[in-house]
């Protein structure tokens, strides 16, 4: 069974597949924190292009938080899985409560990761959107919808591993997908890594600082 050693190795493998973007002035890498940041750091370092984060929070079903009923992202984007919400009988006040909690966390992380730094200008940029893997695609779809509001030239998804279903759903929304590994059955993102410990806020901040200091 193929497994990546860790997120850094996965990023190095992806960087080889993205080598045509090396030193391009209009390329910008956006990572979905926290797990996407170590992957994206290796890509940014290899391609010599800037790195920033794009914040997305899953909206978990009350009592079953691992199950996503939607997602929120920077730029006030909210995506809801209406059929799941209907199926589980989740009411609007429950949804609003989860949205409120996740919005607070999104603001906290924005302040922590970005500090006083302005969000980058993405107009006419080629955006490489990176995560450590895609299971359902809810988070990355919210990110795509939000990034499109910022008028980029292209959006490229780059992930080390993803479910086939999620990529088929996302393919029409972006210009290109780079994903070397689509195992079936998929199980979960963590299945395909030997080391899959949670990335800390401290590591995110450290890698962002290092990526942009190295350039």
GROMACS .gro file of C-alpha atoms in nm:
model
  215
    1UNK     CA    1   0.000   0.000   0.000
    2UNK     CA    2   0.139   0.338  -0.102
    3UNK     CA    3   0.178   0.584   0.185
    4UNK     CA    4   0.356   0.916   0.212
    5UNK     CA    5   0.604   0.937   0.499
    6UNK     CA    6   0.460   1.273   0.608
    7UNK     CA    7   0.318   1.597   0.469
    8UNK     CA    8   0.663   1.734   0.384
    9UNK     CA    9   0.746   1.432   0.165
   10UNK     CA   10   0.405   1.463  -0.003
   11UNK     CA   11   0.481   1.829  -0.080
   12UNK     CA   12   0.817   1.741  -0.231
   13UNK     CA   13   0.650   1.487  -0.459
   14UNK     CA   14   0.387   1.741  -0.567
   15UNK     CA   15   0.655   2.005  -0.631
   16UNK     CA   16   0.811   1.782  -0.898
   17UNK     CA   17   0.477   1.767  -1.080
   18UNK     CA   18   0.446   2.148  -1.062
   19UNK     CA   19   0.801   2.228  -1.179
   20UNK     CA   20   0.672   2.412  -1.490
   21UNK     CA   21   0.560   2.693  -1.254
   22UNK     CA   22   0.910   2.749  -1.110
   23UNK     CA   23   1.011   3.118  -1.076
   24UNK     CA   24   0.692   3.237  -1.247
   25UNK     CA   25   0.613   3.589  -1.130
   26UNK     CA   26   0.234   3.554  -1.143
   27UNK     CA   27   0.210   3.229  -0.942
   28UNK     CA   28   0.084   3.235  -0.583
   29UNK     CA   29   0.041   2.936  -0.351
   30UNK     CA   30  -0.248   2.931  -0.105
   31UNK     CA   31  -0.258   2.656   0.158
   32UNK     CA   32  -0.561   2.540   0.352
   33UNK     CA   33  -0.448   2.537   0.716
   34UNK     CA   34  -0.345   2.363   0.906
   35UNK     CA   35  -0.253   2.038   0.731
   36UNK     CA   36  -0.208   2.196   0.389
   37UNK     CA   37   0.069   2.428   0.507
   38UNK     CA   38   0.360   2.177   0.540
   39UNK     CA   39   0.269   2.038   0.195
   40UNK     CA   40   0.252   2.387   0.043
   41UNK     CA   41   0.574   2.499   0.212
   42UNK     CA   42   0.773   2.236   0.021
   43UNK     CA   43   0.609   2.340  -0.307
   44UNK     CA   44   0.670   2.713  -0.247
   45UNK     CA   45   1.033   2.644  -0.158
   46UNK     CA   46   1.095   2.430  -0.468
   47UNK     CA   47   0.916   2.667  -0.707
   48UNK     CA   48   1.046   2.989  -0.548
   49UNK     CA   49   0.699   3.146  -0.533
   50UNK     CA   50   0.512   3.318  -0.246
   51UNK     CA   51   0.299   3.129   0.007
   52UNK     CA   52   0.001   3.237   0.212
   53UNK     CA   53  -0.295   3.068   0.378
   54UNK     CA   54  -0.659   3.067   0.276
   55UNK     CA   55  -0.887   3.006   0.569
   56UNK     CA   56  -1.176   2.763   0.552
   57UNK     CA   57  -1.370   2.603   0.837
   58UNK     CA   58  -1.588   2.296   0.805
   59UNK     CA   59  -1.937   2.323   0.954
   60UNK     CA   60  -1.980   1.999   1.149
   61UNK     CA   61  -2.316   1.837   1.214
   62UNK     CA   62  -2.409   1.900   1.581
   63UNK     CA   63  -2.314   1.588   1.778
   64UNK     CA   64  -2.132   1.438   1.477
   65UNK     CA   65  -1.873   1.709   1.418
   66UNK     CA   66  -1.660   1.494   1.183
   67UNK     CA   67  -1.950   1.493   0.934
   68UNK     CA   68  -1.952   1.819   0.735
   69UNK     CA   69  -2.284   1.986   0.660
   70UNK     CA   70  -2.100   2.268   0.482
   71UNK     CA   71  -1.809   2.507   0.508
   72UNK     CA   72  -1.729   2.877   0.548
   73UNK     CA   73  -1.431   3.060   0.399
   74UNK     CA   74  -1.257   3.397   0.378
   75UNK     CA   75  -1.457   3.656   0.179
   76UNK     CA   76  -1.778   3.564   0.369
   77UNK     CA   77  -1.846   3.252   0.164
   78UNK     CA   78  -2.077   2.985   0.306
   79UNK     CA   79  -2.162   2.654   0.136
   80UNK     CA   80  -2.428   2.425   0.282
   81UNK     CA   81  -2.511   2.064   0.198
   82UNK     CA   82  -2.887   2.120   0.183
   83UNK     CA   83  -2.977   1.754   0.119
   84UNK     CA   84  -2.779   1.636   0.425
   85UNK     CA   85  -2.929   1.912   0.642
   86UNK     CA   86  -3.279   1.808   0.531
   87UNK     CA   87  -3.206   1.439   0.578
   88UNK     CA   88  -3.080   1.491   0.936
   89UNK     CA   89  -3.346   1.747   1.028
   90UNK     CA   90  -3.095   2.016   1.130
   91UNK     CA   91  -3.274   2.345   1.197
   92UNK     CA   92  -3.160   2.696   1.102
   93UNK     CA   93  -3.075   2.800   1.461
   94UNK     CA   94  -2.840   2.499   1.492
   95UNK     CA   95  -2.674   2.594   1.163
   96UNK     CA   96  -2.636   2.958   1.275
   97UNK     CA   97  -2.481   2.848   1.606
   98UNK     CA   98  -2.219   2.632   1.430
   99UNK     CA   99  -2.152   2.912   1.177
  100UNK     CA  100  -2.102   3.162   1.462
  101UNK     CA  101  -1.853   2.935   1.643
  102UNK     CA  102  -1.657   2.856   1.327
  103UNK     CA  103  -1.655   3.224   1.218
  104UNK     CA  104  -1.493   3.313   1.551
  105UNK     CA  105  -1.228   3.045   1.498
  106UNK     CA  106  -1.170   3.168   1.141
  107UNK     CA  107  -1.114   3.523   1.272
  108UNK     CA  108  -0.879   3.396   1.546
  109UNK     CA  109  -0.666   3.205   1.298
  110UNK     CA  110  -0.664   3.493   1.050
  111UNK     CA  111  -0.522   3.720   1.319
  112UNK     CA  112  -0.273   3.457   1.436
  113UNK     CA  113  -0.141   3.355   1.094
  114UNK     CA  114  -0.155   3.687   0.917
  115UNK     CA  115  -0.117   3.940   1.199
  116UNK     CA  116  -0.143   4.287   1.049
  117UNK     CA  117  -0.036   4.172   0.705
  118UNK     CA  118  -0.284   4.251   0.428
  119UNK     CA  119  -0.442   3.969   0.234
  120UNK     CA  120  -0.247   3.935  -0.094
  121UNK     CA  121  -0.377   4.080  -0.420
  122UNK     CA  122  -0.473   3.778  -0.633
  123UNK     CA  123  -0.605   3.962  -0.940
  124UNK     CA  124  -0.475   3.790  -1.257
  125UNK     CA  125  -0.257   3.553  -1.053
  126UNK     CA  126  -0.223   3.179  -1.113
  127UNK     CA  127  -0.334   3.032  -0.781
  128UNK     CA  128  -0.210   2.691  -0.671
  129UNK     CA  129  -0.449   2.582  -0.396
  130UNK     CA  130  -0.295   2.317  -0.170
  131UNK     CA  131  -0.422   2.081   0.099
  132UNK     CA  132  -0.289   1.755   0.245
  133UNK     CA  133  -0.571   1.560   0.077
  134UNK     CA  134  -0.937   1.572  -0.024
  135UNK     CA  135  -1.203   1.339   0.117
  136UNK     CA  136  -1.539   1.509   0.046
  137UNK     CA  137  -1.414   1.834  -0.108
  138UNK     CA  138  -1.642   2.058   0.105
  139UNK     CA  139  -1.358   2.275   0.239
  140UNK     CA  140  -1.172   2.318  -0.088
  141UNK     CA  141  -1.496   2.392  -0.276
  142UNK     CA  142  -1.569   2.678  -0.034
  143UNK     CA  143  -1.213   2.805  -0.089
  144UNK     CA  144  -1.253   2.793  -0.470
  145UNK     CA  145  -1.581   2.984  -0.454
  146UNK     CA  146  -1.420   3.251  -0.234
  147UNK     CA  147  -1.100   3.281  -0.442
  148UNK     CA  148  -1.304   3.330  -0.760
  149UNK     CA  149  -1.438   3.653  -0.608
  150UNK     CA  150  -1.078   3.784  -0.613
  151UNK     CA  151  -1.047   3.751  -0.995
  152UNK     CA  152  -0.746   3.523  -1.035
  153UNK     CA  153  -0.619   3.423  -1.379
  154UNK     CA  154  -0.629   3.048  -1.302
  155UNK     CA  155  -0.699   2.816  -1.011
  156UNK     CA  156  -0.501   2.492  -0.989
  157UNK     CA  157  -0.574   2.237  -0.715
  158UNK     CA  158  -0.263   2.051  -0.596
  159UNK     CA  159  -0.310   1.769  -0.344
  160UNK     CA  160  -0.109   1.452  -0.271
  161UNK     CA  161  -0.415   1.226  -0.240
  162UNK     CA  162  -0.790   1.252  -0.304
  163UNK     CA  163  -1.101   1.044  -0.352
  164UNK     CA  164  -1.203   0.998  -0.717
  165UNK     CA  165  -1.556   1.125  -0.645
  166UNK     CA  166  -1.432   1.450  -0.492
  167UNK     CA  167  -1.205   1.523  -0.791
  168UNK     CA  168  -1.485   1.455  -1.040
  169UNK     CA  169  -1.703   1.703  -0.851
  170UNK     CA  170  -1.428   1.969  -0.835
  171UNK     CA  171  -1.289   1.931  -1.189
  172UNK     CA  172  -1.542   2.167  -1.359
  173UNK     CA  173  -1.476   2.439  -1.096
  174UNK     CA  174  -1.102   2.486  -1.163
  175UNK     CA  175  -0.854   2.511  -1.451
  176UNK     CA  176  -0.639   2.214  -1.354
  177UNK     CA  177  -0.603   1.944  -1.087
  178UNK     CA  178  -0.266   1.793  -0.992
  179UNK     CA  179  -0.313   1.481  -0.779
  180UNK     CA  180  -0.078   1.182  -0.818
  181UNK     CA  181  -0.275   0.938  -0.603
  182UNK     CA  182  -0.648   0.850  -0.605
  183UNK     CA  183  -0.684   0.524  -0.409
  184UNK     CA  184  -1.007   0.326  -0.401
  185UNK     CA  185  -1.154   0.260  -0.150
  186UNK     CA  186  -1.044   0.594  -0.008
  187UNK     CA  187  -1.113   0.558   0.369
  188UNK     CA  188  -0.967   0.892   0.490
  189UNK     CA  189  -0.682   1.133   0.411
  190UNK     CA  190  -0.478   1.014   0.711
  191UNK     CA  191  -0.482   0.652   0.588
  192UNK     CA  192  -0.233   0.746   0.316
  193UNK     CA  193   0.031   0.895   0.547
  194UNK     CA  194   0.264   0.705   0.781
  195UNK     CA  195   0.288   1.014   1.005
  196UNK     CA  196  -0.029   1.224   1.020
  197UNK     CA  197  -0.011   1.414   1.348
  198UNK     CA  198  -0.205   1.739   1.374
  199UNK     CA  199  -0.018   2.044   1.246
  200UNK     CA  200   0.004   2.307   1.522
  201UNK     CA  201  -0.063   2.681   1.491
  202UNK     CA  202   0.303   2.737   1.582
  203UNK     CA  203   0.421   2.521   1.292
  204UNK     CA  204   0.189   2.704   1.051
  205UNK     CA  205   0.329   3.044   1.158
  206UNK     CA  206   0.688   2.915   1.145
  207UNK     CA  207   0.651   2.769   0.794
  208UNK     CA  208   0.480   3.083   0.660
  209UNK     CA  209   0.761   3.299   0.799
  210UNK     CA  210   1.032   3.069   0.663
  211UNK     CA  211   0.873   3.039   0.317
  212UNK     CA  212   0.855   3.412   0.266
  213UNK     CA  213   1.190   3.489   0.433
  214UNK     CA  214   1.369   3.236   0.211
  215UNK     CA  215   1.262   3.421  -0.102
   0.00000   0.00000   0.00000
